[in-house]
Coordinates of C-alpha atoms in Angstrom, one line a residue:
X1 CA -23.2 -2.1 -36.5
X2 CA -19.6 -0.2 -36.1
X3 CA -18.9 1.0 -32.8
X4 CA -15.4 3.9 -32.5
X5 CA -14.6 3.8 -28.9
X6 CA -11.9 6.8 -28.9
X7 CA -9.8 6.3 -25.9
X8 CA -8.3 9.4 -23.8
X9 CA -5.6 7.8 -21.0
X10 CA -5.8 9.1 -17.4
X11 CA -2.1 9.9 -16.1
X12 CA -3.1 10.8 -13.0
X13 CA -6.0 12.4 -11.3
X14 CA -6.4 15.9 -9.1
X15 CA -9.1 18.4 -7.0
X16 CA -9.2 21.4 -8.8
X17 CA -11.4 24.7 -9.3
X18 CA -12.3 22.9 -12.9
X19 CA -13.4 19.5 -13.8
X20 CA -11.5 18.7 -17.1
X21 CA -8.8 17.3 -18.9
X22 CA -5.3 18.2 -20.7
X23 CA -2.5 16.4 -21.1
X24 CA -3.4 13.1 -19.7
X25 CA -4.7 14.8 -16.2
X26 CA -8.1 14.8 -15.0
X27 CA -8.5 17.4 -12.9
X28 CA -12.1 17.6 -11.0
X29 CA -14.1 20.3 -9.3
X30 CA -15.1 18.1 -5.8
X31 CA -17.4 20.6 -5.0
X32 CA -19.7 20.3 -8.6
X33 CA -18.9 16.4 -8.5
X34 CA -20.7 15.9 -5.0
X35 CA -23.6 17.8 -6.5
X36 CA -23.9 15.3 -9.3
X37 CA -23.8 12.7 -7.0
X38 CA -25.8 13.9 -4.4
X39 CA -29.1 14.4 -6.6
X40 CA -30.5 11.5 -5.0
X41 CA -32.5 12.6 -2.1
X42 CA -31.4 9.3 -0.1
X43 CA -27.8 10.1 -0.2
X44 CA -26.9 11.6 3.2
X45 CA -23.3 11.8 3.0
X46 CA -20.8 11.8 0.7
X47 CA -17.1 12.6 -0.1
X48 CA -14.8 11.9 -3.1
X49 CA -11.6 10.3 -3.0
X50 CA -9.3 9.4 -5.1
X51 CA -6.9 5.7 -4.7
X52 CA -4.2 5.5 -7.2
X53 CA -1.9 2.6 -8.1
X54 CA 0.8 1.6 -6.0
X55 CA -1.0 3.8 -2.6
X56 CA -1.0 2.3 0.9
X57 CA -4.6 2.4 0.3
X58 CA -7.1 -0.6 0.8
X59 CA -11.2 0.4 0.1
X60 CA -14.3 -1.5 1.6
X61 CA -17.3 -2.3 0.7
X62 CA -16.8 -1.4 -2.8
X63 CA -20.2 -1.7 -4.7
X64 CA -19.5 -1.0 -8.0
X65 CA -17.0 0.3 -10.7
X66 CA -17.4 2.1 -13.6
X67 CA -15.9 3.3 -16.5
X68 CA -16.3 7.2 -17.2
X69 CA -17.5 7.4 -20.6
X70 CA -18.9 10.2 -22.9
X71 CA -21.2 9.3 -25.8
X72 CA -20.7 11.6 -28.9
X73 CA -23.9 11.5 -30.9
X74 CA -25.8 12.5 -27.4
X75 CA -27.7 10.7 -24.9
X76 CA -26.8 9.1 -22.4
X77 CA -24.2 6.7 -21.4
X78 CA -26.0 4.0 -20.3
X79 CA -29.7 3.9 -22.1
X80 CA -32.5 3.2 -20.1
X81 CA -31.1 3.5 -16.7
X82 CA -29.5 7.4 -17.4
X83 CA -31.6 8.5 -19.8
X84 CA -33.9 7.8 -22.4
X85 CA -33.8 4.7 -24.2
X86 CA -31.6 4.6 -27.0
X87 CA -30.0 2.3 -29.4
X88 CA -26.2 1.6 -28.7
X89 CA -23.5 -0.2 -29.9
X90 CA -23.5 2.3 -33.4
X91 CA -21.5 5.6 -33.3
X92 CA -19.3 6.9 -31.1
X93 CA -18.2 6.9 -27.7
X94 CA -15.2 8.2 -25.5
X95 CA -13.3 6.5 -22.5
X96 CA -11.1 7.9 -19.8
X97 CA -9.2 5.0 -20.1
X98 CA -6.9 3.7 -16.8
X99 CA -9.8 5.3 -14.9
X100 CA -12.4 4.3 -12.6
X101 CA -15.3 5.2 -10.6
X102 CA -15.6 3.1 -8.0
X103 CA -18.9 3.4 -5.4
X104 CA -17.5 2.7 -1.7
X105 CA -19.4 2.0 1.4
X106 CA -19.3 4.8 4.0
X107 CA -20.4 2.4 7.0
X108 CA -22.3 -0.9 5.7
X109 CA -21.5 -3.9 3.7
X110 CA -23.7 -6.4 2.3
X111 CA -22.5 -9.8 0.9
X112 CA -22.0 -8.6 -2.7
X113 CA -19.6 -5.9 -1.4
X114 CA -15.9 -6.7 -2.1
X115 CA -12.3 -5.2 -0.8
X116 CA -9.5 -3.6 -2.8
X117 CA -6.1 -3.1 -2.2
X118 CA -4.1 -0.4 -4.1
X119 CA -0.8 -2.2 -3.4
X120 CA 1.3 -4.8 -1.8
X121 CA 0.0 -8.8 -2.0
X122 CA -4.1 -7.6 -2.1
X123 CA -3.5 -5.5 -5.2
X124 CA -2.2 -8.8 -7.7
X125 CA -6.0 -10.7 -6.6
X126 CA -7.7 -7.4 -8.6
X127 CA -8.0 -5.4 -12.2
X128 CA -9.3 -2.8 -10.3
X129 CA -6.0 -1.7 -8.2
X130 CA -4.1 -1.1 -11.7
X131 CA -6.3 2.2 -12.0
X132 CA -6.6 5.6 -10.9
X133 CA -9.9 5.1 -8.9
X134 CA -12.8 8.3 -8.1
X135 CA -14.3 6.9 -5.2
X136 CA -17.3 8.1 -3.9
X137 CA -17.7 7.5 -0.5
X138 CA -21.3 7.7 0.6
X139 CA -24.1 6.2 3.0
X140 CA -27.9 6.9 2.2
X141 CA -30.8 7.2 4.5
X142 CA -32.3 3.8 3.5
X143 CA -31.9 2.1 6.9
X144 CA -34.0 -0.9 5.3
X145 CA -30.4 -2.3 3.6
X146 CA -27.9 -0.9 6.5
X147 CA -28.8 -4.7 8.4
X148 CA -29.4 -6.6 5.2
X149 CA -27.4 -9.3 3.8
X150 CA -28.6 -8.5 0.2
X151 CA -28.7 -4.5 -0.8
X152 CA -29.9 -3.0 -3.5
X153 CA -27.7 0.0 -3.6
X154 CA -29.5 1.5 -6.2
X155 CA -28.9 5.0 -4.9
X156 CA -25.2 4.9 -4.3
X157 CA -25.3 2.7 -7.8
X158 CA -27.0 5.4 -10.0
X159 CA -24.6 8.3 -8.3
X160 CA -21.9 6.3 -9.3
X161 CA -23.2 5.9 -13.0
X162 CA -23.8 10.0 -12.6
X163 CA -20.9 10.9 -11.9
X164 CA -18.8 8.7 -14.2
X165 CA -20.9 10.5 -17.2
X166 CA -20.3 13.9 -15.4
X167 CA -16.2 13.2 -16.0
X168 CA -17.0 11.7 -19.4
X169 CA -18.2 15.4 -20.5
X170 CA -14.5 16.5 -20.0
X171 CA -13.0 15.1 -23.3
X172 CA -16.4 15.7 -25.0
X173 CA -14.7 18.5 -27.6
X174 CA -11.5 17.0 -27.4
X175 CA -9.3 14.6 -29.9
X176 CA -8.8 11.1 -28.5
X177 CA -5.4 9.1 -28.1
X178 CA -6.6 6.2 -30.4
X179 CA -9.7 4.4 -31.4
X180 CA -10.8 1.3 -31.1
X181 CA -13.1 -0.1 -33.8
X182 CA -15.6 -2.8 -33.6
X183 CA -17.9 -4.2 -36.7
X184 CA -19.6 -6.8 -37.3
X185 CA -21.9 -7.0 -40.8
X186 CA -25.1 -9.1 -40.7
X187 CA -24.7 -12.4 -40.6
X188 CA -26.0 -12.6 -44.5
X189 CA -23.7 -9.9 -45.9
X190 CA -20.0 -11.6 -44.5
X191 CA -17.2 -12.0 -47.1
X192 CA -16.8 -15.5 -48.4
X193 CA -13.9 -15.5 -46.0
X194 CA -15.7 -14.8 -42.8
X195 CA -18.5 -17.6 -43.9
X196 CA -15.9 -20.2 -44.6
X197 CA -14.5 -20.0 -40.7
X198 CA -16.0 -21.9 -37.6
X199 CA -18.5 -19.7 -36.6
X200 CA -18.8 -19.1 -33.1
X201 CA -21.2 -17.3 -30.4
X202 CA -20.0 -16.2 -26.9
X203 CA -22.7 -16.9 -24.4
X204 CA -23.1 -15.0 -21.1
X205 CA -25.2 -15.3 -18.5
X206 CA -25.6 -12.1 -16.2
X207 CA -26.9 -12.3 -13.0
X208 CA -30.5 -12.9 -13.3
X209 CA -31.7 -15.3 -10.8
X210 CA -33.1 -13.0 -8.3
X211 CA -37.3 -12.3 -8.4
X212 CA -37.9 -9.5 -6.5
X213 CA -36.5 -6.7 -8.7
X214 CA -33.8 -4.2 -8.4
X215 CA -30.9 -7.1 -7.3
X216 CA -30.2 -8.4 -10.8
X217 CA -28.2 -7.1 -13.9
X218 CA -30.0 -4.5 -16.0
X219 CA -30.7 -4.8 -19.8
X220 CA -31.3 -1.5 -21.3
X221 CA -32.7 -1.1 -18.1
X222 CA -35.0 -4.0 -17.9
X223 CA -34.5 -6.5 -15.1
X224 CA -32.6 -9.4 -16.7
X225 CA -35.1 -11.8 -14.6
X226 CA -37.6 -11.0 -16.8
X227 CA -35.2 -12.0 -19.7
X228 CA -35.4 -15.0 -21.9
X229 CA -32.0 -15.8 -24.2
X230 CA -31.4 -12.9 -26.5
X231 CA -28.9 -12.5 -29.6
X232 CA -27.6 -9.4 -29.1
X233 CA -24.9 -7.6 -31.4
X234 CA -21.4 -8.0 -29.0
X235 CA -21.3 -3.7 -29.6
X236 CA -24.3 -3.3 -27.6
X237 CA -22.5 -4.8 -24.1
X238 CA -19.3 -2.9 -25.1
X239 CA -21.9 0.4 -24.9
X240 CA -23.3 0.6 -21.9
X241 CA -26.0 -1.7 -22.7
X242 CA -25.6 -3.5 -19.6
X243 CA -25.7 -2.7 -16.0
X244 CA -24.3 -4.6 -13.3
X245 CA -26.3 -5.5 -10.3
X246 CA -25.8 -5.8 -6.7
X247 CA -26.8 -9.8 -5.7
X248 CA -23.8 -11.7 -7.1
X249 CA -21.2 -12.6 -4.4
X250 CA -18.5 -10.1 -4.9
X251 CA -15.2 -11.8 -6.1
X252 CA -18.1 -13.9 -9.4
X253 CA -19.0 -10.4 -9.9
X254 CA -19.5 -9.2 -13.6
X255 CA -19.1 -4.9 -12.4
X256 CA -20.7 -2.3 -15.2
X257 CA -16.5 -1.4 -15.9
X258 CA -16.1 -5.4 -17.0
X259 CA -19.5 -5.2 -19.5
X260 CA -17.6 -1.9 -20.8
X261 CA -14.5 -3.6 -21.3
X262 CA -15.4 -7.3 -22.1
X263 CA -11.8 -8.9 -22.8
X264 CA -13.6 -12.4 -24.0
X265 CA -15.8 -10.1 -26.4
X266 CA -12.8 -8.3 -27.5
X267 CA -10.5 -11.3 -27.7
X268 CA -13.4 -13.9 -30.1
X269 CA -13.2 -9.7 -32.2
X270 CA -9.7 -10.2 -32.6
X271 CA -9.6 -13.6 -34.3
X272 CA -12.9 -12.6 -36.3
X273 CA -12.1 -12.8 -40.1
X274 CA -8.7 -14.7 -39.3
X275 CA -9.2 -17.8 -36.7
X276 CA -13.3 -17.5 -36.4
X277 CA -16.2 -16.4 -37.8
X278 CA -17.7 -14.3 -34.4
X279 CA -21.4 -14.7 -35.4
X280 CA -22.3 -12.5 -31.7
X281 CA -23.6 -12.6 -28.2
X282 CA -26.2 -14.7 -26.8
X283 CA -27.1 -13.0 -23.6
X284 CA -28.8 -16.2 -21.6
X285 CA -30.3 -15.6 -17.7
X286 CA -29.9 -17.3 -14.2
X287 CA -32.8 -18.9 -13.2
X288 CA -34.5 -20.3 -10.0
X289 CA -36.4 -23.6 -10.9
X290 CA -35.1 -26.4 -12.5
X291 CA -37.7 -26.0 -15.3
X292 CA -36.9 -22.4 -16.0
X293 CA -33.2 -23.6 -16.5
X294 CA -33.6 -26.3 -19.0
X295 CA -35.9 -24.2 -20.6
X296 CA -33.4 -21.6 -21.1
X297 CA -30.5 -23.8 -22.0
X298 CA -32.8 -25.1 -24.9
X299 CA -33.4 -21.6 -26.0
X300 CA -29.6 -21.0 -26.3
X301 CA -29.0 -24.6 -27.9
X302 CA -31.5 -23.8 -30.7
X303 CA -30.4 -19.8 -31.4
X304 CA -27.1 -21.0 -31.4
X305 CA -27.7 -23.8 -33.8
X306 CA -29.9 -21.9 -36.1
X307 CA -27.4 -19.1 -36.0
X308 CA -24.9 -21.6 -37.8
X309 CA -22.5 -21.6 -34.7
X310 CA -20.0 -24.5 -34.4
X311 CA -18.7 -23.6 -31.0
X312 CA -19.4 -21.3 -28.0
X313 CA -17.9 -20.1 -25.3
X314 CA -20.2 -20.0 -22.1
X315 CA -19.5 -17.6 -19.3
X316 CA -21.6 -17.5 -15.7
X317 CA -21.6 -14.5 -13.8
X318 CA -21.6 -16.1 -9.9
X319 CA -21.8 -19.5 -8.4
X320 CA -24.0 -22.1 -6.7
X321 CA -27.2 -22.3 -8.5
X322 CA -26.5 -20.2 -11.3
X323 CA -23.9 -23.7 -12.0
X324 CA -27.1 -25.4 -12.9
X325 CA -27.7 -23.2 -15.6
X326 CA -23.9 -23.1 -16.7
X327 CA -23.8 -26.7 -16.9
X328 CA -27.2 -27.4 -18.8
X329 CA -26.6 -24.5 -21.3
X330 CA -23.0 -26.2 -22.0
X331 CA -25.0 -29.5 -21.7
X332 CA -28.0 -28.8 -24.3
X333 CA -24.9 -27.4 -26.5
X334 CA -23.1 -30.1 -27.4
X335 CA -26.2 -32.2 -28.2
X336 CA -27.3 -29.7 -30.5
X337 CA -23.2 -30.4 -31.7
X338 CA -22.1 -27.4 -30.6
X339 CA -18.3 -27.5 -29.7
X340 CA -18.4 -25.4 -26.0
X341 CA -15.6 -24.3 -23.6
X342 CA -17.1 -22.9 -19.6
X343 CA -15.9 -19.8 -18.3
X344 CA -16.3 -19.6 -14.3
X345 CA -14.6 -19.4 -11.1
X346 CA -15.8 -22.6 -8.3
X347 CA -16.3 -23.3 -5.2
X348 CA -14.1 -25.9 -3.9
X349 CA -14.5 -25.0 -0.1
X350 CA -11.7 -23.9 2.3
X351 CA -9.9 -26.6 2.2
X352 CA -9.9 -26.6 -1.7
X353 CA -11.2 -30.5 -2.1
X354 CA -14.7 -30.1 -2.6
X355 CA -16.9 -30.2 -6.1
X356 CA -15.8 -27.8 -8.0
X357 CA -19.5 -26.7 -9.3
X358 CA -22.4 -27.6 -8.0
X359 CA -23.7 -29.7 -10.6
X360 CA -21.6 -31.4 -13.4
X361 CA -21.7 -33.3 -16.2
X362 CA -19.2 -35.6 -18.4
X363 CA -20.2 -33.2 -21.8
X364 CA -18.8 -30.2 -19.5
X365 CA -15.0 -31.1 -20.3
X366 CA -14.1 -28.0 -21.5
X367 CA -13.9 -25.7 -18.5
X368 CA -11.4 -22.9 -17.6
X369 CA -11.3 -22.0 -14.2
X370 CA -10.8 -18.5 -12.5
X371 CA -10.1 -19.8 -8.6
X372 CA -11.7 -20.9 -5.9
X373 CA -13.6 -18.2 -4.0
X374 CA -13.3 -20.1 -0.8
X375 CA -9.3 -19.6 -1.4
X376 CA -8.2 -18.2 1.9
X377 CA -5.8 -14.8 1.4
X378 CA -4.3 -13.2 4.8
X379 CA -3.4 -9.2 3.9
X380 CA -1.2 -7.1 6.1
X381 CA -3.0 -3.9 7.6
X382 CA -2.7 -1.1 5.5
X383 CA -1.9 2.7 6.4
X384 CA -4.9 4.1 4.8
X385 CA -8.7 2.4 4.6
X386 CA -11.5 4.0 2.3
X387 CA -15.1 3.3 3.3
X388 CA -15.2 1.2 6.3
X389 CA -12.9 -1.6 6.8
X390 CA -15.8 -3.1 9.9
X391 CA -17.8 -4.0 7.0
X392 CA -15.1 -6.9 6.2
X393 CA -15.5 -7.9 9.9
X394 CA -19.5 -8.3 10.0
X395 CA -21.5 -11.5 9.1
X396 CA -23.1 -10.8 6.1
X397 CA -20.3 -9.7 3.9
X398 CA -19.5 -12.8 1.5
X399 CA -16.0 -13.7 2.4
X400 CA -15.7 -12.3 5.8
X401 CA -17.2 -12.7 9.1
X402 CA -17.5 -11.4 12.7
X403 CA -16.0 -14.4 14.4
X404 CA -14.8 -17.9 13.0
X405 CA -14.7 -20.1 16.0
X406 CA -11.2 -21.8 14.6
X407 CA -9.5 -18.3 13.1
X408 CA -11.2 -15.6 15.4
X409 CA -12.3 -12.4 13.4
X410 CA -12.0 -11.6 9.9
X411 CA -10.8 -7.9 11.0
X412 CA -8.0 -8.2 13.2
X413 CA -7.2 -5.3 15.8
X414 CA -3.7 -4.0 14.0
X415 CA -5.9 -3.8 11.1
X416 CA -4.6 -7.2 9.1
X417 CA -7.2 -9.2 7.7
X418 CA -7.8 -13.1 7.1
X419 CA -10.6 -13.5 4.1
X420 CA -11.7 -15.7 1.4
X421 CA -11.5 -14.9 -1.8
X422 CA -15.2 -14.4 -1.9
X423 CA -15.0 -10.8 -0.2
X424 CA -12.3 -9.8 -3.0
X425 CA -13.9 -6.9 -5.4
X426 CA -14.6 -9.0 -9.2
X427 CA -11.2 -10.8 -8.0
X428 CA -12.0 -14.2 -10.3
X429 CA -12.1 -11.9 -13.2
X430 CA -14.7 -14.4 -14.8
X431 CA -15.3 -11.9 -17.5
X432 CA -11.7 -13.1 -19.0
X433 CA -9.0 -10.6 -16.9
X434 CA -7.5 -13.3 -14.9
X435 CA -4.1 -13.4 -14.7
X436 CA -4.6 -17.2 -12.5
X437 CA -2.9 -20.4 -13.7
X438 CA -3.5 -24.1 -12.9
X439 CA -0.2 -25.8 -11.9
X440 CA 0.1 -29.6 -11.3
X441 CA 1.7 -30.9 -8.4

């Protein structure tokens, strides 16, 4: 499979009377953009909004981010959950790169909802504040979630996904900056040179764990729960394969911008034919029972094994529970004498000196950690809030709260704010965008 990603770079971002793009400026039509957003019968409100780099500008609950794209040889961008179903990871596709659509909150948080902040100390914990962001603002009629801890979002998720293909359209006829291009031949049809080289699969496991549907990751648009491990061609994820869901607690999160832009994928490509022989992905799941786990950790120990892989790299999208399946997959691994390295954040409590995972093992001695999302950050108050900064301030949002008895409210009244990392949008950057480092003292 060869995958061109052609790559257009956003300068900056504008309202105009046109959507489109010249010279590095996307200019969009708010009025037609709404529209495409507001197909959804459940969206009751809406507005568009756009944060750039460097603003006084700090946006909660942010749901989800995603890349706009366009996909050349038609269809849609994201298969299964746009549109019909559709091969991907073959062809061509464009990205308004340094861009973002980003689906905010207009009054309710849930626990998987997360805080950015477009500048000042916020904006180093996240990706997300180094890009010209199209928020769309919105609240829907579903007064089910506005209470809930755990939300769906699937309405304000699928305007988001709408609307970044509706800005995709914009560079449809036009040239791109660059292209990127990813291959990978069949594993019987590699040079001698590739075959001589460690080979090595990159496992991920997306968040799958939840079994009523509609929280979890989407495959193609198939619930990931309903997923067993899977080789999948590392193109496919870079496509829009891959949908995130709404469950994971926010800062763990794996958003549908990270599957588009996989920097571990992209990284194990560069050394392919040089350092590695990158024999592809593994997509595991998250399970619930102990059972389902080691079940699952097998299933990756043996495709991996029969594959002819001589290390992996495993990567959990969350925490908690979903450690028991990081650990046995990196577990069942090595006996199978499969070299491994761990990808995660952890959850060493407030005070930093708790167990790192929730269940360890002495073959797990390869681990790189992103943070701690119990990491306490205090940000000044800022002179602009999208969405609705209360939603910080309620219990229910992972990483911030109504009232601690010891540190008072999360939401202070000058507008300052005392969180843990938790409530910070994809801040652990799990997918392999951290920018963290480990010092000794």
């Amino acid at each position: 499979m060869k995958l061109e990603l052609g790559n257009f770079y956003v300068k900056d971002a504008v309202f105009g009377d046109e959507t489109a793009f010249k010279d590095g400026i996307l200019t969009i039509n708010k009025e037609e953009a709404l529209k495409v957003a507001m197909e959804d019968e459940n969206i009751t409100e809406a507005d568009i909004v756009i944060a750039k780099p460097g603003d006084n500008i700090r946006i909660v609950p942010v749901k989800e981010a995603i890349e706009p794209r366009f996909r050349v040889s038609g269809g849609p961008v994201f298969p299964g959950v746009t549109g019909e179903l559709l091969q991907d990871g073959n062809g061509k596709t464009y990205a308004l790169k340094n861009s973002n659509v980003l689906v905010v909150g207009k009054k309710w948080g849930g626990f998987q909802d997360g805080l950015i902040d477009m500048s000042g100390e916020g904006a180093k914990y996240t990706l997300f504040s180094e890009l010209i962001n199209i928020c769309l603002v919105a609240d829907t009629n579903e007064d089910f979630e506005k209470r809930e801890q755990q939300k769906k979002n699937k309405a304000l998720r699928w305007a988001g996904m709408r609307l970044s293909e509706y800005l995709g359209k914009t560079v449809s006829k036009l040239v791109p900056e660059d292209v990127e291009c990813f291959e990978l031949h069949p594993l019987t049809k590699r040079t001698e040179k590739e075959k001589s080289l460690p080979g090595v699969v990159f496992v991920m496991q997306p968040q799958s764990q939840m079994e009523e549907m509609g929280y979890n990751d989407l495959v193609y648009g198939w619930d990931a729960n309903h997923m067993l491990p899977t080789f999948m061609h590392p193109n496919e994820v870079l496509d829009g394969a891959i949908i995130s869901g709404s469950f994971m607690p926010c800062s763990s999160k794996w958003s549908t911008y990270d599957f588009q832009n996989y920097p571990m994928i992209k990284r194990l490509y560069e050394e392919h034919g040089k350092t590695i022989n990158f024999i592809g992905v593994i997509m595991s799941n998250l399970n619930v029972a102990l059972e389902q786990k080691e079940r699952a950790a097998l299933f990756v120990a043996q495709m991996a094994k029969s594959l002819g892989a001589e290390a992996a790299v495993v990567a959990e999208e969350g925490y908690g529970n979903p450690d028991a399946d990081f650990i046995a997959c990196i577990v069942a691994l090595e006996d199978a004498g499969v070299k491994t390295i761990g990808l995660t954040n952890e959850c060493t409590g407030r005070d930093g000196a708790s167990q790192p995972l929730v269940t360890l093992d002495q073959k797990a001695n390869a681990i790189v950690s992103c943070g701690n999302v119990s990491e306490f950050i205090m940000l000044p108050p800022m002179e602009t809030v999208i969405g609705d900064l209360e939603a910080l301030g309620r219990d229910g949002l992972s990483g911030g709260w109504a009232n601690d008895e010891v540190l008072g409210p999360s939401v202070r009244e000058d507008g300052s704010i005392i969180m843990e990392n938790n409530a910070m949008f994809c801040g652990d950057r799990v997918a392999g965008w951290s920018t963290k480092t480990m010092v000794e003292y």
